[in-house]
Amino acid sequence: MKTGPGDLMLVNNLTQVSGRTGSNEFHPTRPAPENENNGFKLAGGILGAIGGTPLVPLQKIFAPSPFNCFAKLESLNPGGSSKDRPSVAIIERALQTGEIDSDTLIVESSSGNTGIGLAQVCAYHGLRFRCLIDPKVTQQNVDILKAYGAEIEMIEHPDPETGEILPTKLKRIDEILKSVKNSFWVDQYASPENSGAHYRSTVKEILRDLDGRMLDYLFIATATCGTIRGCLDYLLDHGFPTKVIAVDALGSQIFSNAKHARVIPGLGSGICPKLTPTDGVHKVVHVTALDCVVGCRRLARTEAILAGGSSGGVISAIERMSNEIPEGSTAVALLPDRGERYLDSIYSDEWVRNNLGDIAHHWTKVEEKV
Ligand SMILES: Cc1ncc(COP(=O)(O)O)c(C=O)c1O
């Protein structure tokens, strides 16, 4: 159990963050005043289509339900995920400040959505991008990265001392930065633009689309914490009483020390990111891979939304908390990406059997519910 950022209490996988504690000295997301309302100002062409994703009512999956639930479909960003927002913000900010130019080698470690988001932005701007991937990457993601023209470097071996792949990746990034004079590390785990992109756009869009309804609950999946940090800071700075729920993977190091293997891409982290909110999170719900699978499949069969693994975790978290959401409240589920890239995993019975054991029993129960 972690103390420090917030007071955490683990209760049946629900981590209660009690109140606002201490001062929040690291304020990475607050944009400079001249950037207020400057969502994706520079973005042209396809990049201008980033953000402004739809908010759709979920009328079936929790029915009958005393509260209203909406889903924000980040899958409808052109690169397919919420990571388009920080990708364009980080690169265009660095272009604006002169940190990068047309000759810069941009480097990041990602086997998923961030890599794809950056590959898209760099392709549009004609920039060189090298993506460090690891053996867990899917062939489809490699193919997408290649299609955008990204350079790909596979980091095969975990660090011999810790058995983790992250230190090896960080070491390699350090080597690249030292050996290539004009190079730039995106550093999504610490970049103020990661959370800043969400601060400037995501909650504003939700509030606009809720058309005067109060946003009572906001459910957000966590990895780098860019999304939750940006949304939460915006809500706190503007005095909204919204209860923000962090949905994290069981075994993730963000809000807990109970470390074990995680199999859902993009959910949870092996480190506690610098962007982790230190206060203001109402509750942390830890979900299992099976929660993600069940949530995804129910979402596809009831609402006809084919979403990625972390979205399934968000749906299961809402389900788990549904008894404590007061009648008439409005909840929003931020769904980070689309399901097509998970047909070989989340939506494959064979993968589920091989990786999570036989879930037929659970699945039958879920089907009865639907
Ligand atoms: C599928 C998916 N869900 C959730 C997240 C978490 O977003 P964040 O990094 O902003 O915490 C990510 C981030 O990569 C992701 O790819």
CSV table of N, CA and C and ligand atoms in Angstrom, one decimal, residues 81-83 86 112-114 188 194 198 220-228 254 265-268 308-311 336-337 342, ligand 1:
chain,number,residue,atom,x,y,z
A,81,SER,N,-6.9,6.8,-31.1
A,81,SER,CA,-6.9,6.8,-29.6
A,81,SER,C,-6.8,8.2,-29.0
A,82,SER,N,-6.9,8.2,-27.7
A,82,SER,CA,-6.8,9.4,-26.9
A,82,SER,C,-5.3,10.0,-27.0
A,83,LYS,N,-4.4,9.1,-27.4
A,83,LYS,CA,-3.0,9.5,-27.4
A,83,LYS,C,-2.7,10.4,-28.6
A,86,PRO,N,-2.0,14.2,-26.8
A,86,PRO,CA,-0.7,14.5,-26.4
A,86,PRO,C,0.3,14.5,-27.5
A,112,GLY,N,2.4,0.9,-28.5
A,112,GLY,CA,1.0,1.0,-28.8
A,112,GLY,C,0.5,2.4,-29.3
A,113,ASN,N,-0.5,3.0,-28.6
A,113,ASN,CA,-1.1,4.1,-29.1
A,113,ASN,C,-0.3,5.4,-29.2
A,114,THR,N,0.6,5.6,-28.2
A,114,THR,CA,1.5,6.8,-28.3
A,114,THR,C,2.4,6.7,-29.5
A,188,GLN,N,6.8,10.8,-22.7
A,188,GLN,CA,5.4,11.0,-22.4
A,188,GLN,C,5.1,10.8,-20.9
A,194,ASN,N,1.7,16.3,-22.2
A,194,ASN,CA,0.8,15.1,-22.2
A,194,ASN,C,-0.5,15.4,-21.5
A,198,HIS,N,-4.9,17.4,-22.6
A,198,HIS,CA,-6.2,17.1,-22.1
A,198,HIS,C,-6.8,18.2,-21.3
A,220,ILE,N,-11.7,7.4,-15.8
A,220,ILE,CA,-10.6,7.5,-16.7
A,220,ILE,C,-9.6,6.4,-16.5
A,221,ALA,N,-9.2,5.7,-17.5
A,221,ALA,CA,-8.2,4.7,-17.4
A,221,ALA,C,-6.8,5.3,-17.3
A,222,THR,N,-5.9,4.7,-16.6
A,222,THR,CA,-4.6,5.3,-16.3
A,222,THR,C,-3.4,4.5,-16.8
A,223,ALA,N,-2.4,5.2,-17.3
A,223,ALA,CA,-1.1,4.6,-17.7
A,223,ALA,C,0.0,5.6,-17.4
A,224,THR,N,0.2,6.6,-18.3
A,224,THR,CA,1.1,7.7,-18.0
A,224,THR,C,0.5,8.7,-17.0
A,225,CYS,N,-0.9,8.7,-16.9
A,225,CYS,CA,-1.7,9.6,-16.1
A,225,CYS,C,-1.9,11.0,-16.8
A,226,GLY,N,-1.5,11.1,-18.1
A,226,GLY,CA,-1.7,12.3,-18.8
A,226,GLY,C,-3.1,12.7,-18.9
A,227,THR,N,-4.0,11.7,-19.2
A,227,THR,CA,-5.4,12.0,-19.3
A,227,THR,C,-6.0,12.4,-18.0
A,228,ILE,N,-5.8,11.6,-17.0
A,228,ILE,CA,-6.5,11.9,-15.7
A,228,ILE,C,-5.9,13.2,-15.1
A,254,ILE,N,0.9,2.4,-10.2
A,254,ILE,CA,0.6,3.9,-10.2
A,254,ILE,C,0.0,4.2,-8.8
A,265,PRO,N,-2.8,-4.0,-22.9
A,265,PRO,CA,-2.0,-2.9,-23.3
A,265,PRO,C,-2.6,-1.5,-23.0
A,266,GLY,N,-1.8,-0.6,-22.6
A,266,GLY,CA,-2.2,0.8,-22.3
A,266,GLY,C,-2.9,1.0,-21.0
A,267,LEU,N,-3.0,-0.1,-20.2
A,267,LEU,CA,-3.6,0.1,-18.9
A,267,LEU,C,-2.7,-0.3,-17.8
A,268,GLY,N,-2.4,0.7,-16.9
A,268,GLY,CA,-1.5,0.5,-15.8
A,268,GLY,C,-0.1,0.8,-16.2
A,308,GLY,N,-11.3,-0.8,-27.2
A,308,GLY,CA,-10.1,-1.5,-26.7
A,308,GLY,C,-10.1,-1.9,-25.3
A,309,GLY,N,-9.1,-2.7,-24.8
A,309,GLY,CA,-9.1,-3.3,-23.5
A,309,GLY,C,-9.4,-2.4,-22.4
A,310,SER,N,-8.7,-1.2,-22.3
A,310,SER,CA,-8.9,-0.4,-21.2
A,310,SER,C,-10.3,0.2,-21.1
A,311,SER,N,-10.9,0.3,-22.2
A,311,SER,CA,-12.3,0.8,-22.2
A,311,SER,C,-13.2,-0.3,-21.5
A,336,PRO,N,-10.7,5.0,-24.3
A,336,PRO,CA,-9.4,5.5,-24.9
A,336,PRO,C,-9.2,5.1,-26.4
A,337,ASP,N,-9.6,3.8,-26.7
A,337,ASP,CA,-9.3,3.5,-28.1
A,337,ASP,C,-10.2,2.4,-28.7
A,342,TYR,N,-7.6,-5.2,-31.2
A,342,TYR,CA,-7.6,-6.3,-30.2
A,342,TYR,C,-8.4,-7.5,-30.6
B,1,LIG,C1,-5.6,2.0,-24.6
B,1,LIG,C2,-5.1,3.0,-23.6
B,1,LIG,N1,-5.9,3.2,-22.5
B,1,LIG,C3,-5.6,4.1,-21.5
B,1,LIG,C4,-4.4,4.8,-21.6
B,1,LIG,C5,-4.0,5.7,-20.5
B,1,LIG,O1,-3.8,7.0,-20.8
B,1,LIG,P1,-2.8,7.9,-20.1
B,1,LIG,O2,-1.4,7.5,-20.6
B,1,LIG,O3,-3.1,9.3,-20.4
B,1,LIG,O4,-2.9,7.6,-18.6
B,1,LIG,C6,-3.5,4.5,-22.7
B,1,LIG,C7,-2.2,5.2,-22.8
B,1,LIG,O5,-1.4,4.8,-23.6
B,1,LIG,C8,-3.9,3.6,-23.7
B,1,LIG,O6,-3.2,3.4,-24.8
